[in-house]
Tab-separated table of C-alpha atoms in Angstrom:
chain	number	residue	atom	x	y	z
L	1093	UNK	CA	-44.877	-1.121	-59.819
L	1094	UNK	CA	-43.081	-2.060	-56.244
L	1095	UNK	CA	-43.736	-6.313	-56.004
L	1096	UNK	CA	-44.622	-7.890	-52.676
L	1097	UNK	CA	-41.734	-9.108	-50.685
L	1098	UNK	CA	-41.258	-12.819	-50.202
L	1099	UNK	CA	-43.208	-13.712	-46.692
L	1100	UNK	CA	-41.244	-16.133	-44.613
L	1101	UNK	CA	-42.132	-19.278	-43.503
L	1102	UNK	CA	-40.765	-19.425	-40.074
L	1103	UNK	CA	-42.328	-18.213	-37.416
L	1104	UNK	CA	-40.410	-15.157	-35.743
L	1105	UNK	CA	-39.394	-13.631	-32.193
L	1106	UNK	CA	-41.059	-10.363	-32.113
L	1107	UNK	CA	-37.876	-8.573	-31.149
L	1108	UNK	CA	-37.216	-5.534	-33.501
L	1109	UNK	CA	-34.951	-5.096	-37.369
L	1110	UNK	CA	-32.544	-2.522	-35.705
L	1111	UNK	CA	-33.293	0.679	-38.605
L	1112	UNK	CA	-30.630	1.084	-40.819
L	1113	UNK	CA	-29.137	4.841	-41.926
L	1114	UNK	CA	-31.839	6.927	-43.272
L	1115	UNK	CA	-32.271	9.597	-45.258
L	1116	UNK	CA	-34.596	11.077	-42.068
L	1117	UNK	CA	-33.095	12.419	-38.831
L	1118	UNK	CA	-35.198	10.436	-36.079
L	1119	UNK	CA	-37.015	12.954	-34.625
L	1120	UNK	CA	-36.449	13.303	-31.034
L	1121	UNK	CA	-39.380	13.486	-27.701
L	1122	UNK	CA	-39.580	17.018	-27.738
L	1123	UNK	CA	-39.824	17.494	-30.869
L	1124	UNK	CA	-42.393	14.717	-31.151
L	1125	UNK	CA	-43.406	16.879	-28.501
L	1126	UNK	CA	-44.483	19.607	-29.972
L	1127	UNK	CA	-45.098	18.200	-32.934
L	1128	UNK	CA	-48.170	16.545	-32.014
L	1129	UNK	CA	-49.239	20.194	-29.192
L	1130	UNK	CA	-48.967	21.464	-33.133
L	1131	UNK	CA	-51.494	18.910	-34.501
L	1132	UNK	CA	-54.530	19.042	-31.298
L	1133	UNK	CA	-53.963	22.810	-32.262
L	1134	UNK	CA	-55.002	23.042	-35.952
L	1135	UNK	CA	-57.430	19.600	-35.249
L	1136	UNK	CA	-60.924	20.584	-36.121
L	1137	UNK	CA	-62.256	18.489	-33.736
L	1138	UNK	CA	-60.829	20.770	-31.239
L	1139	UNK	CA	-62.448	24.044	-30.101
L	1140	UNK	CA	-61.286	26.725	-32.028
L	1141	UNK	CA	-57.738	27.528	-30.237
L	1142	UNK	CA	-55.840	31.146	-30.073
L	1143	UNK	CA	-52.586	32.315	-31.098
L	1144	UNK	CA	-51.759	32.042	-27.238
L	1145	UNK	CA	-53.674	27.975	-26.531
L	1146	UNK	CA	-51.778	25.779	-24.120
L	1147	UNK	CA	-51.634	22.632	-23.930
L	1148	UNK	CA	-54.867	22.642	-21.221
L	1149	UNK	CA	-56.819	25.346	-23.087
L	1150	UNK	CA	-56.796	22.677	-26.437
L	1151	UNK	CA	-58.635	19.453	-24.564
L	1152	UNK	CA	-61.457	22.383	-22.136
L	1153	UNK	CA	-64.543	20.658	-22.749
L	1154	UNK	CA	-62.912	17.330	-24.177
L	1155	UNK	CA	-64.091	15.597	-22.084
L	1156	UNK	CA	-62.697	12.391	-23.580
L	1157	UNK	CA	-59.010	12.332	-25.135
L	1158	UNK	CA	-58.865	8.548	-26.701
L	1159	UNK	CA	-62.379	9.090	-28.452
L	1160	UNK	CA	-60.909	11.672	-30.544
L	1161	UNK	CA	-59.048	10.390	-33.578
L	1162	UNK	CA	-55.433	12.064	-34.519
L	1163	UNK	CA	-53.569	10.967	-37.829
L	1164	UNK	CA	-50.935	11.476	-36.568
L	1165	UNK	CA	-47.732	11.467	-38.607
L	1166	UNK	CA	-45.031	8.839	-38.968
L	1167	UNK	CA	-42.596	9.722	-37.292
L	1168	UNK	CA	-44.438	10.415	-33.594
L	1169	UNK	CA	-45.568	6.911	-33.587
L	1170	UNK	CA	-43.741	3.573	-32.349
L	1171	UNK	CA	-43.596	1.110	-35.284
L	1172	UNK	CA	-45.706	-1.099	-33.114
L	1173	UNK	CA	-49.570	-2.410	-33.762
L	1174	UNK	CA	-51.798	-1.350	-30.770
L	1175	UNK	CA	-52.984	-4.992	-30.363
L	1176	UNK	CA	-49.154	-6.282	-30.343
L	1177	UNK	CA	-48.520	-3.009	-27.757
L	1178	UNK	CA	-51.911	-4.230	-25.398
L	1179	UNK	CA	-51.032	-7.253	-23.749
L	1180	UNK	CA	-50.235	-8.573	-20.195
L	1181	UNK	CA	-47.930	-11.657	-20.318
L	1182	UNK	CA	-44.564	-9.332	-20.131
L	1183	UNK	CA	-43.810	-11.847	-18.097
L	1184	UNK	CA	-45.739	-15.216	-19.235
L	1185	UNK	CA	-43.762	-17.580	-16.238
L	1186	UNK	CA	-45.421	-15.368	-13.690
L	1187	UNK	CA	-48.781	-16.486	-15.113
L	1188	UNK	CA	-48.599	-20.119	-15.601
L	1189	UNK	CA	-47.494	-20.783	-12.254
L	1190	UNK	CA	-51.099	-18.781	-10.274
L	1191	UNK	CA	-52.688	-22.457	-9.698
L	1192	UNK	CA	-49.765	-24.032	-8.299
L	1193	UNK	CA	-49.763	-23.141	-4.788
L	1194	UNK	CA	-52.199	-25.469	-3.089
L	1195	UNK	CA	-52.937	-22.710	-0.840
L	1196	UNK	CA	-55.511	-20.368	-1.427
L	1197	UNK	CA	-53.446	-17.050	0.223
L	1198	UNK	CA	-50.775	-18.432	-1.738
L	1199	UNK	CA	-52.994	-18.470	-5.140
L	1200	UNK	CA	-53.162	-14.746	-4.745
L	1201	UNK	CA	-50.688	-13.431	-4.139
L	1202	UNK	CA	-48.674	-15.999	-7.232
L	1203	UNK	CA	-51.703	-13.006	-8.849
L	1204	UNK	CA	-50.015	-10.135	-7.484
L	1205	UNK	CA	-47.491	-11.534	-8.496
L	1206	UNK	CA	-48.115	-11.402	-12.436
L	1207	UNK	CA	-49.965	-7.914	-11.776
L	1208	UNK	CA	-46.853	-6.099	-11.370
L	1209	UNK	CA	-44.667	-8.182	-13.386
L	1210	UNK	CA	-47.554	-7.872	-15.845
L	1211	UNK	CA	-46.555	-4.215	-17.549
L	1212	UNK	CA	-42.866	-4.552	-17.236
L	1213	UNK	CA	-42.917	-2.303	-20.560
L	1214	UNK	CA	-43.388	0.560	-18.639
L	1215	UNK	CA	-41.279	0.383	-16.044
L	1216	UNK	CA	-38.543	-0.545	-18.580
L	1217	UNK	CA	-39.501	1.361	-21.159
L	1218	UNK	CA	-41.021	4.998	-21.975
L	1219	UNK	CA	-44.792	5.850	-22.625
L	1220	UNK	CA	-44.522	5.988	-26.778
L	1221	UNK	CA	-47.777	6.115	-29.619
L	1222	UNK	CA	-48.853	2.883	-31.217
L	1223	UNK	CA	-50.318	2.736	-34.359
L	1224	UNK	CA	-54.429	3.156	-34.116
L	1225	UNK	CA	-56.225	-0.117	-34.437
L	1226	UNK	CA	-58.387	-0.791	-37.190
L	1227	UNK	CA	-61.876	-2.660	-37.371
L	1228	UNK	CA	-61.652	-6.226	-37.515
L	1229	UNK	CA	-57.756	-5.816	-37.026
L	1230	UNK	CA	-56.594	-8.974	-34.972
L	1231	UNK	CA	-52.992	-9.936	-33.716
L	1232	UNK	CA	-52.033	-13.931	-32.297
L	1233	UNK	CA	-49.087	-14.926	-30.934
L	1234	UNK	CA	-47.074	-17.470	-28.889
L	1235	UNK	CA	-45.043	-17.594	-25.517
L	1236	UNK	CA	-42.783	-20.935	-24.928
L	1237	UNK	CA	-41.434	-20.091	-21.130
L	1238	UNK	CA	-39.682	-22.097	-18.578
L	1239	UNK	CA	-42.363	-22.864	-15.399
L	1240	UNK	CA	-39.483	-21.622	-13.128
L	1241	UNK	CA	-41.079	-19.535	-11.327
L	1242	UNK	CA	-39.847	-19.443	-7.615
L	1243	UNK	CA	-42.762	-20.865	-5.218
L	1244	UNK	CA	-44.003	-18.562	-3.135
L	1245	UNK	CA	-44.587	-19.437	0.625
L	1246	UNK	CA	-46.998	-19.082	3.154
L	1247	UNK	CA	-46.765	-20.705	6.712
L	1248	UNK	CA	-49.629	-23.668	5.545
L	1249	UNK	CA	-47.032	-24.962	2.293
L	1250	UNK	CA	-44.171	-23.226	3.423
L	1251	UNK	CA	-42.916	-26.978	3.193
L	1252	UNK	CA	-44.381	-28.160	0.075
L	1253	UNK	CA	-41.886	-29.281	-3.055
L	1254	UNK	CA	-42.342	-26.115	-6.212
L	1255	UNK	CA	-44.786	-27.609	-9.307
L	1256	UNK	CA	-42.479	-25.287	-11.838
L	1257	UNK	CA	-40.720	-27.867	-14.141
L	1258	UNK	CA	-37.771	-27.245	-16.807
L	1259	UNK	CA	-40.073	-28.684	-19.238
L	1260	UNK	CA	-41.305	-25.629	-20.858
L	1261	UNK	CA	-44.501	-24.052	-21.040
L	1262	UNK	CA	-46.483	-22.407	-24.563
L	1263	UNK	CA	-49.026	-19.715	-24.018
L	1264	UNK	CA	-50.740	-18.387	-26.276
L	1265	UNK	CA	-52.450	-15.438	-26.628
L	1266	UNK	CA	-55.422	-13.703	-29.356
L	1267	UNK	CA	-56.863	-9.757	-29.320
L	1268	UNK	CA	-59.425	-8.480	-31.649
L	1269	UNK	CA	-60.567	-4.379	-32.304
L	1270	UNK	CA	-63.701	-5.342	-31.638
L	1271	UNK	CA	-65.205	-1.420	-31.380
L	1272	UNK	CA	-64.047	1.352	-33.390
L	1273	UNK	CA	-66.549	4.274	-31.622
L	1274	UNK	CA	-65.822	3.186	-29.140
L	1275	UNK	CA	-62.171	1.788	-29.312
L	1276	UNK	CA	-62.554	-1.960	-27.711
L	1277	UNK	CA	-60.398	-4.488	-28.096
L	1278	UNK	CA	-61.430	-7.917	-26.562
L	1279	UNK	CA	-58.415	-10.527	-25.714
L	1280	UNK	CA	-58.283	-13.821	-24.780
L	1281	UNK	CA	-55.214	-16.057	-22.927
L	1282	UNK	CA	-54.953	-19.487	-22.590
L	1283	UNK	CA	-52.329	-21.953	-21.586
L	1284	UNK	CA	-54.043	-25.306	-21.003
L	1285	UNK	CA	-50.915	-27.473	-20.273
L	1286	UNK	CA	-52.128	-25.730	-16.927
L	1287	UNK	CA	-55.978	-24.846	-16.596
L	1288	UNK	CA	-55.147	-20.978	-17.426
L	1289	UNK	CA	-56.820	-18.356	-19.003
L	1290	UNK	CA	-57.685	-15.088	-19.011
L	1291	UNK	CA	-60.305	-12.766	-20.835
L	1292	UNK	CA	-60.842	-8.678	-20.963
L	1293	UNK	CA	-62.587	-5.515	-23.265
L	1294	UNK	CA	-59.310	-3.180	-23.508
L	1295	UNK	CA	-60.518	0.329	-23.167
L	1296	UNK	CA	-59.342	3.693	-22.213
L	1297	UNK	CA	-61.078	6.925	-21.343
L	1298	UNK	CA	-58.004	10.046	-21.225
L	1299	UNK	CA	-59.012	13.727	-19.467
L	1300	UNK	CA	-56.724	16.450	-18.851
L	1301	UNK	CA	-56.440	17.567	-15.944
L	1302	UNK	CA	-53.807	20.990	-16.199
L	1303	UNK	CA	-50.221	19.710	-15.811
L	1304	UNK	CA	-50.672	15.855	-17.116
L	1305	UNK	CA	-53.362	13.074	-19.119
L	1306	UNK	CA	-55.097	11.293	-16.965
L	1307	UNK	CA	-55.760	7.269	-17.940
L	1308	UNK	CA	-57.840	5.799	-16.586
L	1309	UNK	CA	-60.511	2.635	-18.498
L	1310	UNK	CA	-62.941	2.830	-20.212
L	1311	UNK	CA	-66.377	2.205	-19.806
L	1312	UNK	CA	-65.830	-1.401	-21.164
L	1313	UNK	CA	-63.494	-2.629	-19.793
L	1314	UNK	CA	-64.339	-4.378	-16.086
L	1315	UNK	CA	-60.235	-5.213	-16.452
L	1316	UNK	CA	-58.640	-8.911	-16.232
L	1317	UNK	CA	-60.358	-12.123	-14.911
L	1318	UNK	CA	-58.087	-14.816	-14.349
L	1319	UNK	CA	-59.757	-18.696	-14.570
L	1320	UNK	CA	-57.902	-21.602	-12.726
L	1321	UNK	CA	-59.620	-24.504	-14.400
L	1322	UNK	CA	-57.962	-26.863	-12.348
L	1323	UNK	CA	-59.083	-25.234	-8.855
L	1324	UNK	CA	-62.705	-25.552	-9.111
L	1325	UNK	CA	-61.944	-22.519	-12.177
L	1326	UNK	CA	-61.858	-19.786	-9.109
L	1327	UNK	CA	-61.777	-16.578	-11.183
L	1328	UNK	CA	-59.992	-13.020	-10.224
L	1329	UNK	CA	-60.977	-10.729	-11.138
L	1330	UNK	CA	-57.846	-7.214	-11.689
L	1331	UNK	CA	-59.053	-4.242	-12.254
L	1332	UNK	CA	-56.810	-1.515	-13.341
L	1333	UNK	CA	-55.647	1.790	-11.580
L	1334	UNK	CA	-55.620	5.277	-13.174
L	1335	UNK	CA	-51.857	6.339	-14.601
L	1336	UNK	CA	-51.265	9.995	-15.161
L	1337	UNK	CA	-49.011	11.061	-18.423
L	1338	UNK	CA	-47.209	13.583	-17.420
L	1339	UNK	CA	-43.910	16.680	-18.459
L	1340	UNK	CA	-46.176	17.399	-21.302
L	1341	UNK	CA	-44.781	20.900	-20.709
L	1342	UNK	CA	-41.581	19.517	-19.940
L	1343	UNK	CA	-41.193	17.276	-23.379
L	1344	UNK	CA	-40.034	14.560	-21.705
L	1345	UNK	CA	-43.345	12.128	-21.237
L	1346	UNK	CA	-43.247	9.984	-18.490
L	1347	UNK	CA	-46.107	7.358	-16.362
L	1348	UNK	CA	-46.953	7.754	-12.760
L	1349	UNK	CA	-50.023	5.878	-10.764
L	1350	UNK	CA	-52.124	7.435	-7.786
L	1351	UNK	CA	-54.956	5.164	-7.570
L	1352	UNK	CA	-56.342	2.737	-6.053
L	1353	UNK	CA	-57.558	-1.004	-7.686
L	1354	UNK	CA	-58.845	-3.933	-6.488
L	1355	UNK	CA	-57.919	-7.740	-7.000
L	1356	UNK	CA	-61.032	-10.142	-5.614
L	1357	UNK	CA	-61.621	-13.723	-5.767
L	1358	UNK	CA	-65.306	-14.741	-4.608
L	1359	UNK	CA	-64.828	-18.094	-4.575
L	1360	UNK	CA	-62.230	-18.254	-2.570
L	1361	UNK	CA	-63.796	-15.400	-0.325
L	1362	UNK	CA	-60.079	-13.076	-0.377
L	1363	UNK	CA	-59.200	-9.899	-1.767
L	1364	UNK	CA	-57.030	-7.419	-2.185
L	1365	UNK	CA	-56.517	-3.592	-1.843
L	1366	UNK	CA	-53.766	-1.719	-3.576
L	1367	UNK	CA	-53.076	1.600	-3.324
L	1368	UNK	CA	-50.504	3.181	-6.061
L	1369	UNK	CA	-48.777	6.672	-4.300
L	1370	UNK	CA	-46.446	8.214	-5.909
L	1371	UNK	CA	-46.312	11.568	-3.985
L	1372	UNK	CA	-43.486	11.789	-1.697
L	1373	UNK	CA	-41.597	14.629	0.378
L	1374	UNK	CA	-40.871	17.771	-1.368
L	1375	UNK	CA	-42.564	16.221	-4.485
L	1376	UNK	CA	-40.046	13.159	-5.408
L	1377	UNK	CA	-42.069	10.847	-7.173
L	1378	UNK	CA	-41.256	7.389	-4.995
L	1379	UNK	CA	-43.658	4.414	-7.317
L	1380	UNK	CA	-44.584	3.486	-3.523
L	1381	UNK	CA	-47.682	0.918	-3.449
L	1382	UNK	CA	-49.480	-0.459	-0.501
L	1383	UNK	CA	-51.843	-2.929	-0.293
L	1384	UNK	CA	-53.847	-5.480	1.814
L	1385	UNK	CA	-55.213	-9.305	1.616
L	1386	UNK	CA	-58.430	-9.961	3.094
L	1387	UNK	CA	-61.644	-12.747	4.392
L	1388	UNK	CA	-64.084	-10.540	2.039
L	1389	UNK	CA	-68.672	-11.041	1.616
L	1390	UNK	CA	-68.975	-11.034	-2.187
L	1391	UNK	CA	-71.851	-10.752	-1.310
L	1392	UNK	CA	-72.113	-7.595	1.433
L	1393	UNK	CA	-68.568	-6.090	0.745
L	1394	UNK	CA	-68.144	-2.245	0.326
L	1395	UNK	CA	-64.832	-1.452	1.627
L	1396	UNK	CA	-62.637	0.913	-1.651
L	1397	UNK	CA	-59.909	1.866	0.987
L	1398	UNK	CA	-57.267	0.187	3.435
L	1399	UNK	CA	-58.469	1.871	6.581
L	1400	UNK	CA	-61.580	0.223	6.342
L	1401	UNK	CA	-60.972	-2.750	6.818
L	1402	UNK	CA	-61.508	-4.472	10.051
L	1403	UNK	CA	-58.280	-5.876	11.617
L	1404	UNK	CA	-59.095	-9.022	12.330
L	1405	UNK	CA	-59.954	-9.944	8.894
L	1406	UNK	CA	-56.725	-9.334	7.431
L	1407	UNK	CA	-54.666	-11.969	6.506
L	1408	UNK	CA	-51.493	-10.161	4.937
L	1409	UNK	CA	-50.058	-6.951	3.484
L	1410	UNK	CA	-48.278	-5.536	0.660
L	1411	UNK	CA	-45.499	-2.793	0.808
L	1412	UNK	CA	-42.922	-1.811	-1.910
L	1413	UNK	CA	-42.136	-0.749	-5.130
L	1414	UNK	CA	-43.382	-1.462	-8.397
L	1415	UNK	CA	-40.729	-0.356	-10.147
L	1416	UNK	CA	-38.706	-2.586	-8.301
L	1417	UNK	CA	-39.329	-4.882	-4.957
L	1418	UNK	CA	-42.871	-5.826	-4.097
L	1419	UNK	CA	-42.710	-7.818	-0.393
L	1420	UNK	CA	-45.858	-8.860	1.762
L	1421	UNK	CA	-46.386	-10.006	5.307
L	1422	UNK	CA	-48.521	-12.858	6.649
L	1423	UNK	CA	-50.544	-11.772	9.867
L	1424	UNK	CA	-48.417	-13.068	12.548
L	1425	UNK	CA	-44.840	-12.451	11.314
L	1426	UNK	CA	-42.825	-9.815	11.692
L	1427	UNK	CA	-40.925	-10.449	9.109
L	1428	UNK	CA	-41.267	-9.326	5.209
L	1429	UNK	CA	-40.775	-12.194	2.079
L	1430	UNK	CA	-39.939	-10.435	-1.084
L	1431	UNK	CA	-43.355	-11.252	-3.615
L	1432	UNK	CA	-41.581	-10.155	-6.912
L	1433	UNK	CA	-37.708	-7.712	-8.092
L	1434	UNK	CA	-38.634	-6.431	-10.746
L	1435	UNK	CA	-35.105	-4.976	-10.996
L	1436	UNK	CA	-33.556	-7.687	-13.286
L	1437	UNK	CA	-37.050	-9.324	-15.795
L	1438	UNK	CA	-37.375	-7.406	-18.831
L	1439	UNK	CA	-40.468	-8.805	-21.149
L	1440	UNK	CA	-40.408	-12.203	-22.780
L	1441	UNK	CA	-40.569	-12.295	-26.593
L	1442	UNK	CA	-43.378	-13.124	-28.301
L	1443	UNK	CA	-43.487	-15.933	-31.605
L	1444	UNK	CA	-45.056	-14.224	-33.444
L	1445	UNK	CA	-47.344	-16.634	-36.499
L	1446	UNK	CA	-44.985	-16.820	-39.817
L	1447	UNK	CA	-44.896	-13.712	-42.766
L	1448	UNK	CA	-46.948	-16.258	-44.915
L	1449	UNK	CA	-48.867	-17.481	-42.812
L	1450	UNK	CA	-50.579	-14.269	-41.943
L	1451	UNK	CA	-53.853	-12.383	-43.293
L	1452	UNK	CA	-54.348	-9.561	-44.602
L	1453	UNK	CA	-56.087	-7.803	-41.608
L	1454	UNK	CA	-53.467	-9.454	-39.217
L	1455	UNK	CA	-51.918	-6.792	-37.029
L	1456	UNK	CA	-48.183	-7.627	-38.432
L	1457	UNK	CA	-48.797	-7.852	-42.140
L	1458	UNK	CA	-52.150	-5.122	-42.052
L	1459	UNK	CA	-49.228	-2.374	-41.045
L	1460	UNK	CA	-46.210	-3.666	-42.463
L	1461	UNK	CA	-45.190	-1.433	-45.065
L	1462	UNK	CA	-45.625	1.336	-42.698
L	1463	UNK	CA	-43.766	-0.569	-40.460
L	1464	UNK	CA	-40.735	-0.992	-42.818
L	1465	UNK	CA	-40.226	2.441	-43.746
L	1466	UNK	CA	-40.944	3.569	-39.990
L	1467	UNK	CA	-37.369	1.574	-39.457
L	1468	UNK	CA	-36.103	3.217	-42.634
L	1469	UNK	CA	-36.523	6.209	-41.350
L	1470	UNK	CA	-38.812	7.797	-44.630
L	1471	UNK	CA	-41.632	9.514	-42.810
L	1472	UNK	CA	-43.282	10.357	-45.402
L	1473	UNK	CA	-43.615	7.948	-47.258
L	1474	UNK	CA	-44.482	5.703	-44.020
L	1475	UNK	CA	-47.798	9.145	-43.372
L	1476	UNK	CA	-48.853	8.542	-46.860
L	1477	UNK	CA	-49.140	4.131	-47.045
L	1478	UNK	CA	-50.444	5.469	-43.050
L	1479	UNK	CA	-52.918	7.775	-44.503
L	1480	UNK	CA	-54.334	4.898	-47.364
L	1481	UNK	CA	-54.989	1.750	-44.381
L	1482	UNK	CA	-56.995	4.770	-43.320
L	1483	UNK	CA	-58.846	5.726	-45.901
L	1484	UNK	CA	-60.171	2.502	-46.973
L	1485	UNK	CA	-61.091	1.771	-43.632
L	1486	UNK	CA	-63.212	5.185	-43.905
L	1487	UNK	CA	-64.699	3.633	-47.204
L	1488	UNK	CA	-65.713	0.275	-46.031
L	1489	UNK	CA	-66.862	2.312	-42.672
L	1490	UNK	CA	-69.267	4.302	-45.620
L	1491	UNK	CA	-69.955	1.286	-47.932
L	1492	UNK	CA	-71.467	-0.741	-44.404
L	1493	UNK	CA	-73.881	1.807	-43.853
L	1494	UNK	CA	-74.792	2.446	-47.684
L	1495	UNK	CA	-75.636	-0.996	-47.226
L	1496	UNK	CA	-77.348	-1.236	-44.138
L	1497	UNK	CA	-75.247	-4.063	-42.912
L	1498	UNK	CA	-73.849	-4.417	-39.199
L	1499	UNK	CA	-70.302	-5.291	-38.540
L	1500	UNK	CA	-69.863	-8.603	-36.651
L	1501	UNK	CA	-66.491	-9.327	-34.407
L	1502	UNK	CA	-64.647	-12.731	-35.947
L	1503	UNK	CA	-63.022	-14.302	-33.169
L	1504	UNK	CA	-65.519	-13.771	-30.507
L	1505	UNK	CA	-69.077	-13.006	-29.787
L	1506	UNK	CA	-69.740	-9.359	-29.315
L	1507	UNK	CA	-67.822	-6.021	-29.823
L	1508	UNK	CA	-68.719	-4.886	-26.751
L	1509	UNK	CA	-70.154	-7.980	-24.636
L	1510	UNK	CA	-70.269	-9.799	-22.486
L	1511	UNK	CA	-69.859	-7.003	-20.187
L	1512	UNK	CA	-66.419	-7.353	-19.732
L	1513	UNK	CA	-65.825	-10.752	-20.522
L	1514	UNK	CA	-65.857	-11.576	-23.624
L	1515	UNK	CA	-66.990	-15.116	-24.964
L	1516	UNK	CA	-65.065	-16.940	-28.499
L	1517	UNK	CA	-67.065	-17.927	-30.866
L	1518	UNK	CA	-65.762	-21.139	-32.853
L	1519	UNK	CA	-63.426	-19.383	-34.780
L	1520	UNK	CA	-61.933	-17.767	-31.999
L	1521	UNK	CA	-61.241	-21.148	-30.249
L	1522	UNK	CA	-60.339	-22.738	-33.397
L	1523	UNK	CA	-58.152	-19.539	-34.094
L	1524	UNK	CA	-56.772	-20.348	-30.693
L	1525	UNK	CA	-56.277	-24.296	-31.417
L	1526	UNK	CA	-54.331	-23.751	-34.065
L	1527	UNK	CA	-51.674	-21.658	-31.694
L	1528	UNK	CA	-51.732	-23.989	-29.025
L	1529	UNK	CA	-50.701	-26.547	-32.172
L	1530	UNK	CA	-48.435	-24.713	-33.501
L	1531	UNK	CA	-50.773	-24.610	-37.135
L	1532	UNK	CA	-51.074	-20.909	-37.586
L	1533	UNK	CA	-52.985	-21.325	-41.005
L	1534	UNK	CA	-56.857	-19.357	-41.479
L	1535	UNK	CA	-59.352	-18.825	-43.680
L	1536	UNK	CA	-59.344	-14.797	-44.752
L	1537	UNK	CA	-62.381	-13.268	-43.856
L	1538	UNK	CA	-65.207	-12.523	-46.233
L	1539	UNK	CA	-66.057	-9.202	-44.291
L	1540	UNK	CA	-63.172	-7.699	-43.559
């Protein structure tokens, strides 16, 4: 019997170790995709298949691919827990600076700057499949960043000094898998020093379109809700656009976005409509985004398209490439101003609790042996370890069912409630407080 490795007592950065040479060859993207499609053809959850089945045939009749759980072999997975992978803090300095400007238009522009930096992992990387989260699994981390985001200027505050400093600021993140069917997780981001927080439910819905997979927010995913405590508790709702996962037939996956999404703040009566445009001349992908910011009435506004916004209400326009530079032009000016340049930016590493302080159902520790096996290219071992974990979760579900026990999240008050905006339990608040203070010790749960 193998012994458990010694656990580290120091917080660690999220940079993964380099995989050593191993006995098994690491599969390339094309071979991963071929294996994945082969698994789908033979899956019992789909319709009976014929030898000449195509990817489109496999998904006919499946309303939501994301709700279908496939137990994939380890070589197809990215050695990253799902809860760690899905976060919106690739550039935390843009998040903590949202409440800095005194001008409400500048604050909305700061929200948009955060919006365009939150998914750098997709801009700089490639689509991947992290581990499926187990019910009750959770992840927590900190970021420590310099509060040095450039000031955003409008006509009313161009000469005002920036509130940014060189002092490191701590941002804390807590997320928990609150539902398994459907798969839903709740998250909370908090920076007490700057009086800013964000929360929401993450859930995806996916449908095969014939040439790609269309990924949309699930029914419980109403977007990201940002609160500015020091700005009279202004709340911003940021909805997610639909994305397309293409390249299934070529064996080279890519993500494109062609949809409309919204950012609203009822307190300031400011709304932004963003329109992502993908296909350009001769079908060339251009990753373009255009948008307008305007005054709206939160009680009566039903505008869904840029062309329907009254010209007299428009305060500014957005235009650019969400893979590169995005600009804003304020009404009355003809000079575009750079909102953000993504080209030199990369995701900021997380600070992870010491291994000795991680609980058994904490993502890094829960998946640790699987991750180590994948990084060592021991894919057969990793698949067996993954299968064991999944089987234990199934046994827990059956045990609760036999005992007529209802499972409840530990850190959030409901699996999918309150609608769109999760609330922290007392233990959730304590866990976030510990993160703020660098105290990572938590009592092990008796029910997970």
